[in-house]
Backbone as numpy.savetxt, mean C-alpha at the origin, in Angstrom:
# Nx Ny Nz CAx CAy CAz Cx Cy Cz
14.84 20.67 7.25 13.96 20.57 6.15 13.65 21.60 5.67
14.03 22.26 4.38 14.00 23.55 4.03 12.52 24.05 3.46
12.14 25.27 3.29 10.69 25.51 3.08 10.22 24.95 1.71
11.51 25.17 0.58 11.13 24.54 -0.54 11.07 23.14 -0.92
11.45 21.98 0.22 11.62 20.54 0.22 10.08 20.36 -0.46
10.32 19.33 -1.30 8.88 18.55 -1.95 8.95 17.50 -1.72
8.28 16.58 -1.82 8.21 14.84 -1.69 8.60 14.19 -2.78
9.77 13.39 -2.48 10.43 12.54 -3.49 9.72 11.69 -4.16
8.74 11.45 -4.17 7.76 10.39 -4.86 6.57 10.88 -5.70
6.41 10.13 -6.69 5.33 10.73 -8.16 4.44 11.48 -7.49
4.33 12.84 -8.18 3.06 13.54 -7.82 2.60 14.32 -9.35
1.43 14.48 -9.37 1.19 15.77 -10.74 1.61 16.82 -10.40
1.49 17.22 -9.28 2.23 18.63 -9.02 3.08 18.53 -7.41
4.17 19.35 -7.52 5.12 19.04 -6.09 4.07 19.25 -5.04
4.54 18.64 -4.44 4.06 18.37 -2.71 5.03 18.93 -1.78
4.70 19.95 -1.08 5.83 20.35 0.36 5.44 19.54 1.14
6.50 19.24 1.88 7.10 18.42 3.13 6.61 19.07 4.30
5.82 18.35 5.49 6.02 18.98 6.76 7.21 19.12 7.27
7.48 20.01 8.24 8.86 20.03 9.27 8.98 18.61 9.56
10.44 18.12 9.36 10.50 16.88 9.78 10.48 15.70 9.24
9.59 15.89 8.08 9.08 14.47 7.27 10.00 14.65 5.85
10.26 13.35 5.51 10.85 13.19 4.00 9.86 12.79 2.96
8.57 12.34 3.27 7.66 12.26 2.39 6.43 12.78 2.81
5.59 13.28 1.96 4.44 14.24 2.19 3.23 13.52 2.89
1.71 14.25 3.48 1.32 13.57 3.98 0.34 12.76 3.29
0.31 13.02 1.97 -0.49 12.01 1.17 0.07 10.40 0.93
1.48 10.67 0.90 2.11 9.37 0.96 2.26 8.78 2.07
2.29 9.34 3.24 2.30 8.90 4.64 1.26 8.02 5.12
-0.05 8.79 4.60 -1.31 8.25 4.85 -1.60 6.89 3.58
-1.00 6.89 2.76 -1.14 5.62 1.56 -0.38 4.64 2.22
0.73 5.08 3.12 1.64 3.95 3.49 0.99 3.21 4.78
0.25 4.01 5.50 -0.64 3.39 6.52 -1.42 2.40 6.20
-2.36 2.89 5.06 -3.59 2.09 4.44 -2.76 0.99 3.85
-1.92 0.98 2.95 -1.25 -0.07 2.45 -0.97 -1.19 3.36
-0.14 -0.59 4.38 0.16 -1.50 5.65 -1.28 -2.36 6.29
-1.92 -1.71 6.54 -3.38 -2.18 7.01 -3.81 -3.22 6.23
-4.24 -2.81 4.84 -4.83 -3.46 4.04 -3.85 -4.89 3.82
-2.66 -4.73 3.79 -1.96 -5.90 3.56 -1.85 -6.95 4.39
-2.04 -6.06 6.15 -2.36 -7.25 6.96 -3.20 -7.92 6.92
-4.42 -7.40 6.56 -5.86 -7.99 6.61 -5.64 -9.56 5.65
-5.01 -9.00 4.41 -5.09 -10.16 3.22 -4.29 -11.04 3.88
-3.08 -10.86 4.59 -2.03 -11.81 5.10 -2.42 -12.81 5.83
-3.48 -12.29 6.75 -4.38 -12.73 7.86 -4.96 -14.18 7.24
-5.13 -14.14 5.92 -6.06 -15.49 5.26 -5.53 -15.72 4.18
-4.14 -15.37 4.09 -3.25 -15.65 2.79 -3.44 -17.52 2.73
-3.51 -18.14 3.79 -3.78 -19.72 3.81 -4.79 -20.22 3.26
-5.75 -19.35 3.14 -7.15 -19.79 2.54 -7.05 -19.50 0.87
-6.08 -18.52 0.80 -6.16 -18.30 -0.68 -5.10 -19.12 -1.57
-4.37 -20.01 -0.70 -3.42 -20.83 -1.15 -4.27 -21.89 -1.74
-5.35 -22.10 -1.34 -6.07 -23.51 -2.06 -7.18 -23.02 -2.70
-7.32 -21.62 -2.77 -8.41 -21.48 -3.61 -8.41 -21.06 -4.91
-8.90 -21.91 -5.97 -9.06 -21.53 -7.11 -8.81 -20.42 -8.07
-7.84 -19.94 -8.64 -7.66 -18.64 -9.35 -8.76 -18.31 -10.47
-9.23 -17.50 -11.02 -9.78 -17.08 -12.07 -9.21 -17.57 -12.96
-9.62 -18.12 -14.02 -8.72 -19.00 -15.24 -9.31 -18.40 -16.72
-8.28 -18.41 -17.35 -8.85 -17.76 -18.82 -8.99 -19.19 -19.68
-9.11 -18.79 -21.14 -8.95 -20.01 -21.84 -8.12 -20.59 -22.29
-6.73 -19.69 -22.14 -5.52 -20.52 -22.32 -5.36 -21.60 -20.90
-5.83 -21.05 -19.96 -5.80 -21.87 -18.83 -6.68 -23.15 -19.04
-7.59 -23.15 -19.79 -8.55 -24.34 -19.79 -8.02 -25.22 -20.68
-7.46 -24.62 -22.01 -6.63 -25.72 -22.73 -5.28 -26.36 -22.04
-4.46 -25.63 -21.25 -3.58 -26.19 -20.75 -3.90 -27.28 -19.74
-5.41 -27.13 -19.06 -5.76 -27.89 -17.98 -6.17 -29.67 -18.55
-6.10 -29.26 -19.90 -6.41 -30.86 -20.63 -5.22 -31.45 -20.61
-4.07 -30.71 -20.62 -2.62 -31.43 -20.67 -2.02 -31.66 -19.58
-2.23 -30.51 -18.36 -1.25 -30.47 -17.66 -1.86 -30.83 -16.05
-1.12 -31.28 -15.42 -1.53 -31.87 -14.26 -2.00 -30.19 -13.46
-3.05 -30.22 -12.63 -3.00 -29.04 -11.99 -2.03 -28.94 -10.54
-1.62 -27.85 -10.09 -0.70 -27.75 -9.06 -1.81 -27.57 -7.75
-0.99 -28.40 -6.82 -1.66 -28.68 -5.48 -1.90 -27.35 -4.81
-1.44 -26.37 -5.06 -1.97 -25.03 -4.60 -1.51 -23.79 -5.75
-1.95 -22.87 -5.34 -1.79 -21.60 -6.03 -0.24 -21.23 -5.79
0.62 -21.17 -7.00 1.86 -20.95 -7.10 1.96 -19.32 -6.92
0.78 -18.60 -7.69 1.22 -17.32 -7.26 1.34 -16.61 -5.83
0.11 -17.67 -4.96 0.35 -17.54 -3.62 1.78 -17.83 -2.97
2.08 -18.82 -3.18 3.46 -19.48 -2.68 4.61 -18.25 -3.42
4.50 -17.50 -4.38 5.27 -16.53 -4.52 5.81 -15.52 -3.79
4.26 -15.43 -3.04 4.45 -13.96 -1.93 5.41 -14.37 -0.73
5.44 -15.45 -0.69 6.27 -15.96 0.56 7.61 -16.25 0.24
8.18 -16.22 -1.05 9.30 -16.59 -1.44 10.23 -15.76 -1.62
11.26 -15.18 -1.24 12.18 -14.32 -1.20 12.93 -13.97 -2.58
12.96 -15.27 -3.33 13.62 -15.49 -4.71 12.55 -15.10 -5.73
11.28 -14.75 -5.59 10.18 -14.63 -6.61 10.20 -13.01 -6.82
9.55 -12.71 -7.96 9.38 -11.58 -8.57 8.27 -10.44 -7.45
7.62 -11.10 -6.75 6.52 -10.82 -5.89 6.58 -11.26 -4.33
7.73 -10.65 -3.56 8.27 -11.51 -2.44 7.65 -10.40 -1.29
6.66 -10.51 -1.06 5.54 -9.42 -0.32 6.23 -9.84 1.28
6.00 -10.88 1.60 6.32 -11.33 3.00 7.76 -10.99 3.41
8.86 -11.54 2.54 10.38 -11.08 2.32 10.13 -9.51 2.70
9.80 -8.85 2.07 9.77 -7.18 2.22 9.36 -6.70 3.36
8.15 -7.30 3.73 7.86 -6.76 5.27 9.00 -7.28 6.29
9.32 -8.45 6.19 10.32 -8.84 7.07 11.67 -7.85 6.92
12.00 -7.55 5.93 13.20 -6.62 5.85 13.19 -5.21 6.41
11.73 -4.81 6.10 11.68 -3.51 6.90 11.31 -3.52 8.06
10.90 -4.60 8.66 10.56 -4.75 10.11 12.05 -4.97 10.77
12.98 -5.65 10.10 14.47 -5.97 10.80 14.90 -4.47 10.44
14.61 -3.72 9.34 15.62 -2.46 9.51 14.90 -1.22 10.36
13.92 -1.50 10.98 13.32 -0.59 11.96 13.88 -0.98 13.44
13.99 -2.06 13.16 14.38 -3.19 14.72 16.04 -2.65 15.07
16.82 -2.70 13.98 17.80 -2.20 14.09 18.33 -1.00 14.11
17.44 -0.04 13.57 17.65 1.35 13.60 17.42 2.05 14.67
16.29 1.35 15.42 15.80 2.05 16.60 15.96 1.10 17.93
16.90 -0.15 17.99 17.16 -0.78 18.65 16.05 -1.22 19.77
14.89 -1.79 18.85 13.60 -1.99 19.74 13.75 -3.78 19.67
13.00 -4.41 20.85 12.91 -5.74 20.75 11.77 -6.45 21.00
10.81 -5.68 20.32 9.59 -5.81 20.58 8.55 -6.30 19.00
9.75 -6.57 18.25 9.19 -6.78 16.55 8.75 -8.18 16.57
7.88 -8.74 15.68 7.79 -10.07 15.22 8.86 -10.61 14.39
9.42 -11.46 14.70 10.28 -11.99 13.74 9.76 -13.61 13.11
10.33 -13.79 12.16 10.18 -15.54 11.46 10.92 -16.20 12.22
10.72 -17.51 12.48 11.70 -18.64 13.17 12.38 -19.01 12.00
13.22 -19.47 11.99 14.05 -20.35 10.69 13.36 -21.20 10.24
13.48 -21.23 9.03 12.50 -22.11 7.76 11.74 -20.94 6.75
10.49 -21.31 6.17 9.71 -20.67 5.33 9.28 -19.60 6.32
8.95 -18.62 5.43 8.41 -17.27 5.88 7.22 -17.64 5.83
6.48 -17.25 7.20 4.92 -17.51 7.53 4.09 -15.91 7.56
3.01 -16.24 6.51 2.21 -15.20 6.19 1.49 -14.48 7.53
1.31 -15.38 8.50 0.72 -14.91 9.57 1.61 -13.82 10.58
2.77 -14.34 10.31 3.91 -13.35 10.87 4.16 -12.02 10.12
4.08 -12.20 8.83 4.06 -10.99 8.05 2.83 -9.76 8.23
1.69 -10.52 8.61 0.60 -9.87 9.13 0.88 -9.17 10.32
1.27 -9.61 11.29 1.87 -8.89 12.32 2.92 -7.90 12.48
4.03 -7.96 11.41 4.89 -7.04 11.11 4.19 -5.85 10.35
3.33 -6.29 9.62 2.62 -5.09 8.72 2.07 -3.89 9.94
1.45 -4.74 10.91 0.51 -3.69 11.89 1.46 -3.41 12.76
2.61 -3.98 12.82 3.86 -3.63 13.80 4.37 -2.30 13.43
4.51 -2.34 11.88 5.33 -1.24 11.39 4.32 0.26 11.40
3.10 -0.01 11.46 2.18 1.10 11.46 2.49 1.87 12.79
3.14 1.03 13.88 3.03 1.62 14.95 4.59 2.71 15.16
5.27 2.59 13.87 6.56 3.46 13.79 6.63 4.13 12.83
5.59 4.47 11.98 5.40 4.99 10.79 5.61 6.61 10.88
5.54 6.99 11.99 6.40 8.69 12.13 7.40 8.65 12.09
7.99 7.59 12.72 9.48 7.56 12.62 10.35 7.18 11.42
9.56 6.27 10.93 10.05 5.75 9.20 9.56 7.11 8.48
8.72 7.80 8.40 8.43 8.84 7.44 9.22 10.06 7.76
9.93 9.96 8.82 11.02 11.15 8.89 12.56 10.72 8.47
12.52 9.40 8.26 13.84 8.70 7.65 13.98 9.17 6.31
15.60 9.29 6.16 15.98 9.74 4.75 15.72 8.66 3.53
15.36 7.43 3.90 14.77 6.49 3.10 13.28 6.23 3.13
12.76 6.89 3.68 11.14 6.62 3.87 10.35 6.44 2.22
11.27 7.51 1.38 10.58 7.24 -0.21 10.68 5.50 -0.45
11.74 4.91 -0.20 11.97 3.63 -0.61 11.08 2.65 0.13
10.93 2.77 1.58 9.81 2.27 2.57 8.40 2.33 1.59
8.02 3.56 1.20 6.80 3.74 0.85 6.39 3.34 -0.66
7.49 3.30 -1.30 7.51 2.62 -2.76 7.10 1.06 -2.50
8.02 0.26 -1.76 8.30 -1.02 -1.89 7.12 -1.75 -0.79
6.38 -0.87 0.15 5.25 -1.20 0.81 4.11 -1.16 0.05
4.36 -0.45 -0.82 3.17 -0.33 -1.83 3.37 -1.43 -2.71
4.15 -1.92 -3.19 4.21 -2.95 -4.05 4.03 -4.05 -3.27
4.14 -4.25 -2.23 3.52 -5.52 -1.41 1.94 -5.52 -1.21
1.47 -4.16 -0.93 -0.12 -4.21 -1.21 -0.56 -4.47 -2.47
0.17 -3.98 -3.45 -0.15 -4.25 -4.69 0.00 -5.72 -5.40
0.79 -6.49 -4.78 0.93 -7.83 -5.09 -0.23 -8.67 -4.27
-0.30 -8.27 -3.36 -1.48 -9.07 -2.30 -2.59 -8.84 -2.87
-2.93 -7.67 -3.51 -3.93 -7.13 -3.83 -4.51 -7.86 -5.26
-3.72 -8.53 -5.83 -3.67 -8.93 -7.15 -3.97 -10.35 -6.69
-3.31 -10.89 -5.91 -3.62 -12.29 -5.76 -4.62 -12.62 -5.07
-5.26 -11.58 -4.32 -6.47 -11.63 -3.65 -7.73 -11.35 -4.48
-7.18 -11.20 -5.76 -8.40 -10.68 -6.58 -9.49 -9.30 -6.12
-8.88 -8.48 -5.76 -9.17 -7.11 -4.95 -8.99 -6.14 -5.77
-9.70 -6.03 -6.80 -9.78 -4.99 -7.88 -9.75 -3.53 -7.22
-8.99 -2.57 -7.76 -9.32 -1.28 -7.13 -10.97 -0.55 -7.64
-11.08 -0.04 -6.57 -12.44 0.81 -6.57 -12.68 1.92 -7.50
-13.44 1.93 -8.36 -13.67 2.84 -9.28 -13.53 4.27 -8.47
-13.17 5.53 -8.97 -12.89 6.80 -8.29 -14.32 7.57 -8.32
-14.82 8.30 -7.16 -16.08 8.87 -6.61 -16.30 9.64 -7.92
-15.09 10.67 -8.06 -15.53 11.50 -9.26 -14.04 11.95 -9.35
-13.90 13.31 -10.12 -12.60 13.90 -10.60 -12.37 15.04 -9.69
-11.05 14.73 -9.27 -10.71 16.40 -8.45 -11.08 17.90 -8.79
-11.72 18.45 -8.07 -12.27 19.90 -8.44 -11.02 21.00 -8.22
-10.14 20.58 -7.56 -9.07 21.56 -6.96 -8.42 22.30 -7.88
-8.43 23.49 -8.02 -7.36 24.35 -9.15 -6.15 24.88 -8.06
-4.97 24.22 -8.27 -3.76 24.51 -7.77 -3.42 25.97 -8.25
-2.31 26.46 -7.29 -2.07 27.74 -7.36 -1.36 27.91 -9.04
-0.49 26.96 -9.35 0.53 27.08 -10.37 -0.56 26.30 -11.85
-1.46 26.22 -11.54 -2.59 25.54 -12.53 -3.64 26.54 -12.97
-4.09 26.56 -14.27 -4.89 27.19 -14.79 -6.31 26.49 -14.92
-6.29 25.10 -14.58 -7.78 24.29 -14.57 -7.84 23.22 -13.25
-8.72 22.88 -13.39 -8.95 21.75 -12.09 -8.07 20.46 -12.20
-7.67 19.90 -11.22 -6.67 18.86 -10.96 -7.20 17.71 -12.28
-8.45 17.44 -11.78 -9.00 16.20 -12.64 -8.86 14.77 -12.29
-7.74 14.84 -11.32 -7.21 13.14 -10.65 -8.41 12.55 -10.06
-8.23 11.58 -9.77 -9.29 10.30 -9.55 -9.40 10.63 -7.97
-10.81 10.51 -7.52 -10.80 10.65 -5.98 -11.46 9.47 -5.32
-10.75 8.72 -4.39 -11.15 7.84 -3.85 -11.26 7.91 -2.33
-12.22 7.00 -1.76 -12.71 6.95 -0.44 -11.38 6.28 0.18
-10.97 6.56 1.12 -10.20 6.22 2.07 -10.66 4.99 2.90
-10.31 3.95 2.93 -10.74 2.74 3.54 -10.86 2.36 5.01
-10.00 3.20 5.47 -9.92 3.24 6.88 -10.03 4.45 7.68
-10.49 5.50 7.11 -10.60 6.84 7.45 -11.75 7.44 7.02
-12.39 8.32 7.72 -13.69 9.21 7.17 -13.45 10.29 6.10
-12.95 9.85 5.18 -12.21 10.75 4.07 -12.14 10.47 2.72
-12.00 11.24 1.82 -11.60 10.95 0.14 -10.24 11.52 -0.04
-9.65 11.30 -1.16 -8.43 11.79 -1.17 -8.02 11.44 -2.78
-7.57 12.81 -3.19 -7.11 12.64 -4.57 -5.96 11.62 -4.88
-6.10 10.63 -5.77 -4.61 9.78 -6.16 -3.67 10.71 -7.21
-4.00 11.92 -7.57 -2.96 12.34 -8.60 -2.26 13.94 -7.60
-3.09 14.57 -7.18 -2.47 15.76 -6.43 -2.39 15.22 -4.52
-3.13 14.49 -4.44 -2.97 14.35 -2.68 -3.70 14.92 -2.03
-4.81 16.08 -2.53 -5.86 16.70 -1.71 -6.89 15.97 -1.15
-6.90 16.10 0.18 -7.74 15.34 1.26 -8.77 15.73 1.78
-9.94 15.36 1.93 -11.16 15.80 2.69 -11.79 14.60 3.64
-11.57 15.31 5.04 -12.18 14.40 5.73 -13.07 15.45 7.08
-13.85 14.49 7.82 -15.19 15.18 8.26 -16.17 15.43 7.61
-17.40 15.15 8.30 -18.74 15.34 7.68 -19.16 16.71 7.00
-18.59 17.90 7.65 -18.57 19.11 6.77 -18.15 19.35 5.58
-16.61 18.96 5.75 -15.81 19.07 4.76 -16.44 18.25 3.39
-16.60 16.98 3.58 -17.36 16.04 2.49 -18.44 16.72 2.21
-19.38 16.95 3.01 -21.03 17.94 2.20 -20.41 19.14 1.14
-19.24 19.96 1.65 -18.89 20.93 1.00 -18.53 20.64 -0.15
-17.58 19.49 -0.17 -17.11 19.08 -1.77 -18.08 18.16 -2.36
-19.23 17.67 -1.70 -20.06 16.81 -2.72 -21.09 17.79 -3.45
-21.08 19.00 -2.97 -21.63 20.21 -3.67 -21.10 20.88 -4.81
-19.73 20.76 -4.36 -18.83 21.37 -5.52 -18.54 20.33 -6.93
-18.46 19.10 -6.43 -18.34 17.80 -7.31 -19.85 17.62 -7.99
-20.83 17.97 -7.58 -22.00 17.84 -8.29 -22.40 19.15 -8.99
């Protein structure tokens, strides 16, 4: 990897790569968080299947003439590889990719038949154990993109709206004359906050205290 190599994923400002990696630290962290959060939702997907989804006025009018489905079709779509939101299928594909490439025999796999969400949850957690290898692979950007889609689909189905940002990023990058201004969010699984635009991350009590003084 050359000194000038930058992350191929979208950034407001180019992000340099650490030696040996093909995506930046920001997207490595996001990938870990996406998989961890996806596993938690998949653990309870069977409950969401029979939980009524929020309805709008159009749904109310339709309910007067159409019999309700016995379960939530948007949740079923998450387990159907033919749908536009094949979350469980993509987790299975990436698990099989890592299994084949690394020649490991410990990965959880689905038995013949319908894809099972609880297996998808185990696969998401299993993939986090192989993230260092995966983020060094030449197609790590594809993995980060598709697995972020998995979490986005699951989050939408579960009704988990993104949290509002804590504040805007105060960092002035060397090639810029003004502050980044991107939204800074708390990291749900580490004691840290991170800018969603430039990827700047602050962790640890002292660093967060100094950042709080700057932001205020």
